[in-house]
Amino acid sequence: MVTDVVVVGAGYAGVMAANRLVSKGDGRVRVTVVNPRAEFVERIRLHQLAAGTGDAVAPLASVLDPRVGLRISAVTRIVGNSVPLPDGGELGFDRLVYAVGSRSAVREQAHTVGDLAGAQRLRRRLRELDAGDPVTVVGAGLTGVETAAEIAESHPHLAVRLLSAGPIGGGLPERGRRRVRARLRRLGVEVRTGVRAERVGSDSVDLDDGTALPSACTVWAGAFEVPDLARTSGLPVDAAGRLRTDESLVCVERPDIVGVGDAVAPPRRVAAHLRMSCQAAIPLGATGADTVLAQIDGRAPEPLSIGMVLQCISLGRRGGYVQTVRADDSARRWAVRGRLGASVKEQICRGTLRYIRSGDYRWAGGPRAGLDETDTGARVPS
Ligand SMILES: Cc1cc2nc3c(=O)[nH]c(=O)nc-3n(C[C@H](O)[C@H](O)[C@H](O)COP(=O)(O)OP(=O)(O)OC[C@H]3O[C@@H](n4cnc5c(N)ncnc54)[C@H](O)[C@@H]3O)c2cc1C
């Protein structure tokens, strides 16, 4: 008997899950991916697309196994065992893989790099600006730092500043933060910490201390948020709207739905250390596929076990900082910086496409003792 599997979302996690299902499923599964566009968006390169130093789009056909079916559509509801499509059709399923990912929160008149349309709009705006125009990046997590550095390096005529309430590159150890700050200084980025942006206008940013900074273009690089498809479909979600699953990524109220990638919240004891990242999304997609195959075979699925390996930051095309981390995402001693760091990061970005294309992927195991044996709640957003 052939099992019909619908994968909603063709990002890193969804493509990995679909390709792994058909390659390990030995003809037992028929897989259809539903995605709003026929292109794969390399979100980890969207700051490059915005700055004009790279292209973040590839045809989905170039990453999906030819045995995987593709429907171009944005799913608006999951109803019972079918996915109604806006064109009036519907897709029935025996199993569904929920892989809708994340995007940047939208703030007033700010630009974003969290999704394709936002990055394309930012690219157009940057090209319109004149020498000396101020560009403000708000938020100095990894995405904000990468964006400020990329714009400053590729548009040296613009006055780029980076604003943050907390330290620059907050997840890095102090040594790493120093290196990142030094590189930003060399690129001419003005860094201001301890300030909070309250309101973003078309040509200014209001700070919490009452000052209004002139800003011809403002990029909001705060935390990611997830689509509300699970919530509007009446599926169980955490406070951030992520699908709640058990340790094997099975939805807590729907054994026929498995969640993967940024849009899911497995229990903290197996997933609290997993940042919303492509680094986690790829093994989450692979684990989700293995869970579906185990269910089909009547085997108990394995619990999630994913260890973090690196924190990688590009600092323009000629600089980067790659910090090795333990499985629980805490920093190890070893780090690579400068041009070598940039080259390592570039190789990793290229590697992601190879991994998801084959569906054959091995990854580091999670922290040995688990993070919190007593807790049963879902992971919190990073
Ligand atoms: C600028 C930038 C730099 C980054 N750098 C790094 C990095 O260096 N390392 C790292 O590990 N991570 C990085 N990330 C984070 C990483 O890109 C995400 O965590 C990752 O993309 C999550 O993968 P995913 O498959 O869960 O979701 P996504 O890649 O977001 O894919 C989700 C897919 O689902 C589709 N979808 C959404 N809603 C629907 C719907 N209703 N119906 C059908 N399809 C739908 C979307 O269109 C998309 O194709 C970066 C992110 C950004 C924005």
CSV table of C-alpha atoms and ligand atoms in Angstrom, one decimal:
chain,number,residue,atom,x,y,z
A,1,MET,CA,0.0,0.0,0.0
A,2,VAL,CA,1.3,3.5,-0.9
A,3,THR,CA,1.0,6.2,1.8
A,4,ASP,CA,0.2,9.7,0.6
A,5,VAL,CA,2.4,12.3,2.3
A,6,VAL,CA,1.9,16.1,1.9
A,7,VAL,CA,4.8,18.3,2.9
A,8,VAL,CA,3.7,21.9,3.5
A,9,GLY,CA,6.6,24.3,2.9
A,10,ALA,CA,9.7,23.7,0.7
A,11,GLY,CA,12.5,25.3,2.8
A,12,TYR,CA,15.5,23.5,4.3
A,13,ALA,CA,13.4,21.3,6.5
A,14,GLY,CA,10.6,20.5,4.0
A,15,VAL,CA,12.9,19.7,1.1
A,16,MET,CA,15.1,17.5,3.3
A,17,ALA,CA,12.0,15.7,4.6
A,18,ALA,CA,10.5,15.2,1.1
A,19,ASN,CA,13.7,13.9,-0.5
A,20,ARG,CA,14.5,11.6,2.4
A,21,LEU,CA,11.0,10.2,2.4
A,22,VAL,CA,11.2,9.2,-1.3
A,23,SER,CA,14.8,8.0,-1.1
A,24,LYS,CA,14.3,5.8,2.0
A,25,GLY,CA,10.6,5.0,1.4
A,26,ASP,CA,11.3,2.4,-1.3
A,27,GLY,CA,8.1,3.1,-3.2
A,28,ARG,CA,5.9,2.9,-0.1
A,29,VAL,CA,5.3,6.7,-0.1
A,30,ARG,CA,4.0,9.2,-2.6
A,31,VAL,CA,5.2,12.7,-1.6
A,32,THR,CA,3.7,16.0,-2.7
A,33,VAL,CA,5.3,19.3,-1.6
A,34,VAL,CA,3.1,22.4,-1.5
A,35,ASN,CA,5.0,25.7,-1.6
A,36,PRO,CA,4.0,29.3,-2.7
A,37,ARG,CA,6.6,29.5,-5.4
A,38,ALA,CA,8.6,27.3,-7.7
A,39,GLU,CA,11.9,28.5,-6.3
A,40,PHE,CA,13.9,27.4,-3.3
A,41,VAL,CA,14.8,30.4,-1.2
A,42,GLU,CA,18.2,30.2,0.4
A,43,ARG,CA,17.3,32.3,3.4
A,44,ILE,CA,20.8,32.1,4.8
A,45,ARG,CA,21.8,34.3,1.8
A,46,LEU,CA,19.0,36.9,1.9
A,47,HIS,CA,21.3,39.5,3.4
A,48,GLN,CA,23.5,39.0,0.4
A,49,LEU,CA,20.6,39.3,-2.0
A,50,ALA,CA,19.6,42.6,-0.3
A,51,ALA,CA,23.2,44.0,-0.5
A,52,GLY,CA,23.6,42.8,-4.1
A,53,THR,CA,26.4,40.4,-3.4
A,54,GLY,CA,24.6,37.2,-4.1
A,55,ASP,CA,21.6,35.4,-5.4
A,56,ALA,CA,19.4,33.5,-2.9
A,57,VAL,CA,17.1,31.7,-5.2
A,58,ALA,CA,17.3,28.4,-7.1
A,59,PRO,CA,14.6,26.5,-9.0
A,60,LEU,CA,12.9,24.0,-6.7
A,61,ALA,CA,13.3,21.4,-9.4
A,62,SER,CA,17.1,21.6,-8.8
A,63,VAL,CA,16.8,20.6,-5.2
A,64,LEU,CA,13.8,18.3,-5.1
A,65,ASP,CA,14.1,14.6,-6.0
A,66,PRO,CA,12.2,14.1,-9.4
A,67,ARG,CA,10.0,11.6,-7.6
A,68,VAL,CA,8.5,14.3,-5.4
A,69,GLY,CA,5.4,16.0,-6.7
A,70,LEU,CA,5.1,19.8,-6.5
A,71,ARG,CA,2.0,22.0,-6.1
A,72,ILE,CA,2.5,25.8,-6.2
A,73,SER,CA,0.2,27.2,-3.6
A,74,ALA,CA,0.1,28.8,-0.2
A,75,VAL,CA,-1.9,26.6,2.2
A,76,THR,CA,-4.4,28.6,4.2
A,77,ARG,CA,-6.0,25.8,6.2
A,78,ILE,CA,-5.4,22.1,7.1
A,79,VAL,CA,-8.9,20.6,7.5
A,80,GLY,CA,-9.2,17.0,8.7
A,81,ASN,CA,-7.1,14.9,6.3
A,82,SER,CA,-7.0,17.4,3.5
A,83,VAL,CA,-5.4,20.6,2.4
A,84,PRO,CA,-7.8,22.9,0.5
A,85,LEU,CA,-6.0,24.9,-2.1
A,86,PRO,CA,-6.9,28.5,-3.1
A,87,ASP,CA,-7.5,27.3,-6.7
A,88,GLY,CA,-10.5,25.3,-5.5
A,89,GLY,CA,-8.7,22.0,-5.5
A,90,GLU,CA,-7.6,20.0,-2.5
A,91,LEU,CA,-4.9,17.5,-1.5
A,92,GLY,CA,-5.8,14.6,0.6
A,93,PHE,CA,-3.2,13.0,2.8
A,94,ASP,CA,-2.5,10.0,5.0
A,95,ARG,CA,0.4,11.9,6.7
A,96,LEU,CA,1.3,15.6,6.6
A,97,VAL,CA,4.7,17.2,7.3
A,98,TYR,CA,4.3,20.7,8.6
A,99,ALA,CA,7.4,22.7,7.5
A,100,VAL,CA,6.3,26.3,7.0
A,101,GLY,CA,9.4,27.9,8.5
A,102,SER,CA,9.6,31.5,9.8
A,103,ARG,CA,9.9,35.1,8.6
A,104,SER,CA,11.0,38.5,10.1
A,105,ALA,CA,8.5,40.3,12.2
A,106,VAL,CA,7.2,43.3,10.3
A,107,ARG,CA,7.8,46.7,12.1
A,108,GLU,CA,6.1,49.8,10.8
A,109,GLN,CA,8.1,51.3,7.8
A,110,ALA,CA,11.2,49.1,8.4
A,111,HIS,CA,12.7,46.8,5.8
A,112,THR,CA,13.6,43.1,6.5
A,113,VAL,CA,15.9,40.4,5.2
A,114,GLY,CA,13.8,37.5,6.7
A,115,ASP,CA,11.9,36.7,3.5
A,116,LEU,CA,12.5,37.0,-0.2
A,117,ALA,CA,10.1,39.8,-0.9
A,118,GLY,CA,11.5,41.9,2.0
A,119,ALA,CA,15.1,41.3,0.8
A,120,GLN,CA,14.2,42.2,-2.8
A,121,ARG,CA,12.6,45.4,-1.6
A,122,LEU,CA,15.6,46.3,0.5
A,123,ARG,CA,17.9,45.7,-2.4
A,124,ARG,CA,15.9,48.2,-4.5
A,125,ARG,CA,15.9,50.8,-1.8
A,126,LEU,CA,19.7,50.6,-1.2
A,127,ARG,CA,20.3,51.2,-4.9
A,128,GLU,CA,18.2,54.4,-4.7
A,129,LEU,CA,20.3,56.0,-1.8
A,130,ASP,CA,22.8,58.8,-2.2
A,131,ALA,CA,26.3,58.9,-0.8
A,132,GLY,CA,26.3,59.6,2.9
A,133,ASP,CA,22.7,58.5,3.4
A,134,PRO,CA,22.2,56.9,6.8
A,135,VAL,CA,21.1,53.2,6.9
A,136,THR,CA,20.1,51.8,10.3
A,137,VAL,CA,20.0,48.1,11.1
A,138,VAL,CA,18.1,47.4,14.3
A,139,GLY,CA,19.0,44.2,16.3
A,140,ALA,CA,22.5,42.8,16.6
A,141,GLY,CA,21.9,39.1,16.7
A,142,LEU,CA,23.5,37.0,14.0
A,143,THR,CA,21.2,38.2,11.2
A,144,GLY,CA,21.5,41.9,12.1
A,145,VAL,CA,25.3,41.7,12.3
A,146,GLU,CA,25.5,39.9,9.0
A,147,THR,CA,23.2,42.4,7.3
A,148,ALA,CA,25.0,45.5,8.6
A,149,ALA,CA,28.4,44.1,7.6
A,150,GLU,CA,27.2,43.0,4.1
A,151,ILE,CA,25.7,46.4,3.3
A,152,ALA,CA,28.7,48.4,4.7
A,153,GLU,CA,31.1,46.3,2.6
A,154,SER,CA,29.1,46.4,-0.6
A,155,HIS,CA,27.9,50.1,-0.3
A,156,PRO,CA,30.8,51.9,1.2
A,157,HIS,CA,29.3,55.2,0.3
A,158,LEU,CA,26.4,54.7,2.8
A,159,ALA,CA,26.6,55.5,6.5
A,160,VAL,CA,25.6,52.2,8.1
A,161,ARG,CA,24.8,52.0,11.8
A,162,LEU,CA,23.8,49.0,14.0
A,163,LEU,CA,21.6,49.6,17.0
A,164,SER,CA,21.1,47.1,19.8
A,165,ALA,CA,19.6,46.9,23.2
A,166,GLY,CA,22.0,44.1,24.2
A,167,PRO,CA,25.6,43.3,23.2
A,168,ILE,CA,26.7,42.8,19.6
A,169,GLY,CA,26.5,39.1,18.6
A,170,GLY,CA,25.0,38.2,22.0
A,171,GLY,CA,25.3,34.4,21.6
A,172,LEU,CA,29.1,34.6,21.1
A,173,PRO,CA,31.7,34.5,23.9
A,174,GLU,CA,33.3,37.9,24.7
A,175,ARG,CA,36.4,37.1,22.6
A,176,GLY,CA,34.1,36.5,19.6
A,177,ARG,CA,32.1,39.6,20.2
A,178,ARG,CA,35.3,41.7,20.3
A,179,ARG,CA,36.4,40.3,16.9
A,180,VAL,CA,33.0,41.0,15.4
A,181,ARG,CA,33.0,44.6,16.7
A,182,ALA,CA,36.5,45.1,15.4
A,183,ARG,CA,35.5,43.9,11.9
A,184,LEU,CA,32.4,46.1,11.9
A,185,ARG,CA,34.6,49.1,12.9
A,186,ARG,CA,36.9,48.4,10.0
A,187,LEU,CA,33.9,48.3,7.6
A,188,GLY,CA,32.9,51.7,9.0
A,189,VAL,CA,29.7,50.5,10.8
A,190,GLU,CA,28.8,52.8,13.7
A,191,VAL,CA,27.7,50.5,16.5
A,192,ARG,CA,25.4,51.7,19.3
A,193,THR,CA,24.4,49.3,22.1
A,194,GLY,CA,22.1,49.9,25.1
A,195,VAL,CA,19.5,51.6,22.9
A,196,ARG,CA,16.0,50.4,21.9
A,197,ALA,CA,14.2,51.5,18.8
A,198,GLU,CA,10.7,52.4,19.6
A,199,ARG,CA,9.3,53.5,16.2
A,200,VAL,CA,10.4,53.3,12.7
A,201,GLY,CA,9.3,56.1,10.3
A,202,SER,CA,10.1,56.5,6.6
A,203,ASP,CA,13.1,58.6,7.3
A,204,SER,CA,13.9,58.3,11.0
A,205,VAL,CA,14.1,55.9,13.9
A,206,ASP,CA,12.8,57.0,17.4
A,207,LEU,CA,14.8,55.7,20.3
A,208,ASP,CA,13.6,54.9,23.8
A,209,ASP,CA,15.8,57.8,25.2
A,210,GLY,CA,13.7,60.3,23.2
A,211,THR,CA,16.1,60.9,20.3
A,212,ALA,CA,15.1,60.6,16.7
A,213,LEU,CA,17.9,59.4,14.4
A,214,PRO,CA,17.7,60.3,10.7
A,215,SER,CA,17.6,57.1,8.7
A,216,ALA,CA,17.0,56.9,4.9
A,217,CYS,CA,16.5,53.1,5.2
A,218,THR,CA,15.9,51.1,8.3
A,219,VAL,CA,16.3,47.3,8.5
A,220,TRP,CA,14.5,45.5,11.3
A,221,ALA,CA,16.5,42.4,12.3
A,222,GLY,CA,14.6,41.3,15.5
A,223,ALA,CA,13.5,37.8,16.3
A,224,PHE,CA,11.8,35.6,13.7
A,225,GLU,CA,8.1,34.8,13.9
A,226,VAL,CA,6.2,31.9,12.4
A,227,PRO,CA,3.2,31.7,10.0
A,228,ASP,CA,-0.1,31.2,11.8
A,229,LEU,CA,-1.3,28.2,9.7
A,230,ALA,CA,-1.2,25.8,12.6
A,231,ARG,CA,-3.2,28.1,14.9
A,232,THR,CA,-5.8,28.9,12.3
A,233,SER,CA,-6.2,25.2,11.5
A,234,GLY,CA,-7.0,24.6,15.2
A,235,LEU,CA,-3.8,22.6,15.8
A,236,PRO,CA,-2.0,22.8,19.1
A,237,VAL,CA,0.6,25.6,19.2
A,238,ASP,CA,2.9,27.2,21.8
A,239,ALA,CA,2.8,30.9,22.7
A,240,ALA,CA,4.8,31.9,19.6
A,241,GLY,CA,2.4,29.9,17.3
A,242,ARG,CA,4.7,27.0,16.7
A,243,LEU,CA,3.2,23.5,16.2
A,244,ARG,CA,3.5,21.5,19.5
A,245,THR,CA,5.0,18.1,19.0
A,246,ASP,CA,6.3,15.2,21.1
A,247,GLU,CA,10.0,14.1,21.2
A,248,SER,CA,9.7,12.5,17.8
A,249,LEU,CA,8.1,15.5,16.2
A,250,VAL,CA,4.6,14.0,16.1
A,251,CYS,CA,2.0,16.7,16.7
A,252,VAL,CA,0.7,16.2,20.2
A,253,GLU,CA,-3.0,15.9,19.1
A,254,ARG,CA,-2.6,14.6,15.6
A,255,PRO,CA,-0.5,11.5,15.2
A,256,ASP,CA,-0.8,11.8,11.4
A,257,ILE,CA,1.0,15.3,11.4
A,258,VAL,CA,4.7,15.6,11.9
A,259,GLY,CA,6.4,19.1,12.4
A,260,VAL,CA,9.9,20.1,11.2
A,261,GLY,CA,12.0,23.2,11.1
A,262,ASP,CA,11.6,26.7,12.6
A,263,ALA,CA,7.8,26.4,12.8
A,264,VAL,CA,7.7,23.6,15.4
A,265,ALA,CA,8.1,23.4,19.2
A,266,PRO,CA,9.2,20.0,20.4
A,267,PRO,CA,9.6,19.6,24.2
A,268,ARG,CA,12.4,21.6,25.8
A,269,ARG,CA,14.1,18.6,27.1
A,270,VAL,CA,15.1,17.6,23.6
A,271,ALA,CA,15.0,21.0,21.8
A,272,ALA,CA,15.6,23.9,24.1
A,273,HIS,CA,19.2,24.3,22.7
A,274,LEU,CA,18.0,24.4,19.1
A,275,ARG,CA,18.2,27.9,17.6
A,276,MET,CA,15.8,28.7,14.8
A,277,SER,CA,18.4,28.0,12.1
A,278,CYS,CA,19.1,26.1,9.0
A,279,GLN,CA,21.6,24.1,11.0
A,280,ALA,CA,18.7,22.7,13.1
A,281,ALA,CA,16.1,22.7,10.3
A,282,ILE,CA,18.0,20.2,8.1
A,283,PRO,CA,18.3,17.5,10.8
A,284,LEU,CA,14.8,18.3,12.0
A,285,GLY,CA,13.6,17.6,8.4
A,286,ALA,CA,15.5,14.3,8.3
A,287,THR,CA,14.2,13.3,11.8
A,288,GLY,CA,10.6,14.1,10.7
A,289,ALA,CA,11.0,11.9,7.6
A,290,ASP,CA,12.4,9.0,9.7
A,291,THR,CA,9.4,9.4,12.1
A,292,VAL,CA,6.9,9.2,9.2
A,293,LEU,CA,8.6,6.1,7.9
A,294,ALA,CA,8.7,4.5,11.3
A,295,GLN,CA,4.9,5.2,11.7
A,296,ILE,CA,4.2,3.6,8.3
A,297,ASP,CA,6.2,0.5,9.3
A,298,GLY,CA,4.5,0.3,12.7
A,299,ARG,CA,7.8,0.9,14.5
A,300,ALA,CA,8.2,3.3,17.5
A,301,PRO,CA,9.9,6.5,16.1
A,302,GLU,CA,13.2,7.5,17.6
A,303,PRO,CA,13.3,10.6,19.8
A,304,LEU,CA,14.9,13.8,18.5
A,305,SER,CA,18.6,14.0,19.1
A,306,ILE,CA,20.3,17.0,17.4
A,307,GLY,CA,23.5,18.7,18.6
A,308,MET,CA,24.6,22.1,17.5
A,309,VAL,CA,28.1,22.3,16.0
A,310,LEU,CA,28.9,25.9,14.9
A,311,GLN,CA,27.8,29.5,15.1
A,312,CYS,CA,28.7,31.0,11.7
A,313,ILE,CA,28.7,34.7,11.0
A,314,SER,CA,29.6,36.2,7.6
A,315,LEU,CA,31.1,39.7,8.0
A,316,GLY,CA,30.9,40.8,4.4
A,317,ARG,CA,32.4,38.7,1.6
A,318,ARG,CA,36.0,39.1,3.0
A,319,GLY,CA,35.4,38.4,6.6
A,320,GLY,CA,33.7,35.9,8.9
A,321,TYR,CA,33.6,34.4,12.3
A,322,VAL,CA,33.0,30.7,12.9
A,323,GLN,CA,32.7,29.6,16.6
A,324,THR,CA,32.7,25.9,17.4
A,325,VAL,CA,30.0,25.0,20.0
A,326,ARG,CA,29.1,22.0,22.1
A,327,ALA,CA,26.0,20.0,21.4
A,328,ASP,CA,24.0,22.3,23.8
A,329,ASP,CA,25.2,25.4,21.7
A,330,SER,CA,27.6,26.6,24.4
A,331,ALA,CA,30.9,28.0,23.0
A,332,ARG,CA,34.0,25.8,22.7
A,333,ARG,CA,37.5,27.4,22.7
A,334,TRP,CA,38.1,27.0,18.9
A,335,ALA,CA,37.1,29.7,16.4
A,336,VAL,CA,38.0,30.7,12.9
A,337,ARG,CA,38.0,34.3,11.8
A,338,GLY,CA,39.0,36.7,9.0
A,339,ARG,CA,39.1,35.5,5.4
A,340,LEU,CA,39.4,31.8,6.5
A,341,GLY,CA,36.2,32.4,8.5
A,342,ALA,CA,34.5,33.8,5.4
A,343,SER,CA,35.6,30.8,3.3
A,344,VAL,CA,34.4,28.3,5.9
A,345,LYS,CA,31.0,30.0,6.1
A,346,GLU,CA,30.7,30.0,2.3
A,347,GLN,CA,31.5,26.3,2.1
A,348,ILE,CA,28.8,25.6,4.7
A,349,CYS,CA,26.2,27.6,2.8
A,350,ARG,CA,27.1,25.6,-0.4
A,351,GLY,CA,26.9,22.4,1.6
A,352,THR,CA,23.4,23.0,2.8
A,353,LEU,CA,22.1,22.6,-0.8
A,354,ARG,CA,24.0,19.4,-1.3
A,355,TYR,CA,22.7,17.9,1.9
A,356,ILE,CA,19.0,18.7,1.3
A,357,ARG,CA,19.3,17.5,-2.3
A,358,SER,CA,20.4,14.0,-1.4
A,359,GLY,CA,18.2,13.5,1.6
A,360,ASP,CA,21.1,11.4,2.9
A,361,TYR,CA,22.4,13.2,5.9
A,362,ARG,CA,24.1,12.5,9.2
A,363,TRP,CA,24.3,14.9,12.1
A,364,ALA,CA,25.7,15.3,15.6
A,365,GLY,CA,23.7,13.9,18.5
A,366,GLY,CA,22.0,16.1,21.1
A,367,PRO,CA,23.3,16.9,24.5
A,368,ARG,CA,23.8,13.6,26.3
A,369,ALA,CA,21.9,14.2,29.5
A,370,GLY,CA,19.0,16.1,27.9
A,371,LEU,CA,18.6,19.7,29.1
A,372,ASP,CA,15.7,19.5,31.5
A,373,GLU,CA,14.4,16.1,32.4
A,374,THR,CA,11.4,17.4,34.4
A,375,ASP,CA,10.1,19.9,31.9
A,376,THR,CA,7.4,18.9,29.4
A,377,GLY,CA,6.8,22.3,27.8
A,378,ALA,CA,7.7,23.3,24.3
A,379,ARG,CA,11.0,25.0,23.4
A,380,VAL,CA,11.0,28.8,23.7
A,381,PRO,CA,11.7,31.0,20.6
A,382,SER,CA,15.4,32.0,20.3
B,1,LIG,C1,19.5,36.7,6.5
B,1,LIG,C2,19.5,35.4,7.2
B,1,LIG,C3,20.7,34.7,7.5
B,1,LIG,C4,20.6,33.5,8.1
B,1,LIG,N1,21.8,32.8,8.4
B,1,LIG,C5,21.8,31.6,8.9
B,1,LIG,C6,23.0,30.9,9.2
B,1,LIG,O1,24.1,31.4,8.9
B,1,LIG,N2,22.9,29.7,9.7
B,1,LIG,C7,21.7,29.1,10.1
B,1,LIG,O2,21.8,28.0,10.5
B,1,LIG,N3,20.6,29.8,9.9
B,1,LIG,C8,20.6,31.0,9.3
B,1,LIG,N4,19.4,31.7,9.1
B,1,LIG,C9,18.1,31.1,9.6
B,1,LIG,C10,17.6,30.0,8.6
B,1,LIG,O3,17.5,30.6,7.3
B,1,LIG,C11,16.2,29.5,9.0
B,1,LIG,O4,16.2,29.1,10.3
B,1,LIG,C12,15.8,28.4,8.1
B,1,LIG,O5,15.5,28.9,6.8
B,1,LIG,C13,14.6,27.6,8.6
B,1,LIG,O6,14.3,26.5,7.7
B,1,LIG,P1,12.8,26.0,7.5
B,1,LIG,O7,12.9,25.0,6.5
B,1,LIG,O8,12.2,25.7,8.8
B,1,LIG,O9,12.0,27.3,7.0
B,1,LIG,P2,12.1,28.2,5.7
B,1,LIG,O10,13.5,28.1,5.1
B,1,LIG,O11,11.6,29.5,6.2
B,1,LIG,O12,11.1,27.6,4.6
B,1,LIG,C14,9.7,27.5,4.9
B,1,LIG,C15,9.0,27.3,3.5
B,1,LIG,O13,7.6,27.2,3.8
B,1,LIG,C16,6.9,28.0,2.9
B,1,LIG,N5,5.6,28.3,3.4
B,1,LIG,C17,5.3,29.2,4.4
B,1,LIG,N6,4.0,29.2,4.7
B,1,LIG,C18,3.5,28.4,3.8
B,1,LIG,C19,2.1,28.0,3.5
B,1,LIG,N7,1.1,28.5,4.2
B,1,LIG,N8,1.9,27.1,2.5
B,1,LIG,C20,2.9,26.5,1.8
B,1,LIG,N9,4.2,26.9,2.1
B,1,LIG,C21,4.5,27.8,3.0
B,1,LIG,C22,7.8,29.2,2.7
B,1,LIG,O14,7.5,29.9,1.5
B,1,LIG,C23,9.2,28.5,2.6
B,1,LIG,O15,9.5,28.1,1.3
B,1,LIG,C24,19.4,32.9,8.5
B,1,LIG,C25,18.2,33.6,8.2
B,1,LIG,C26,18.2,34.8,7.5
B,1,LIG,C27,16.9,35.5,7.2
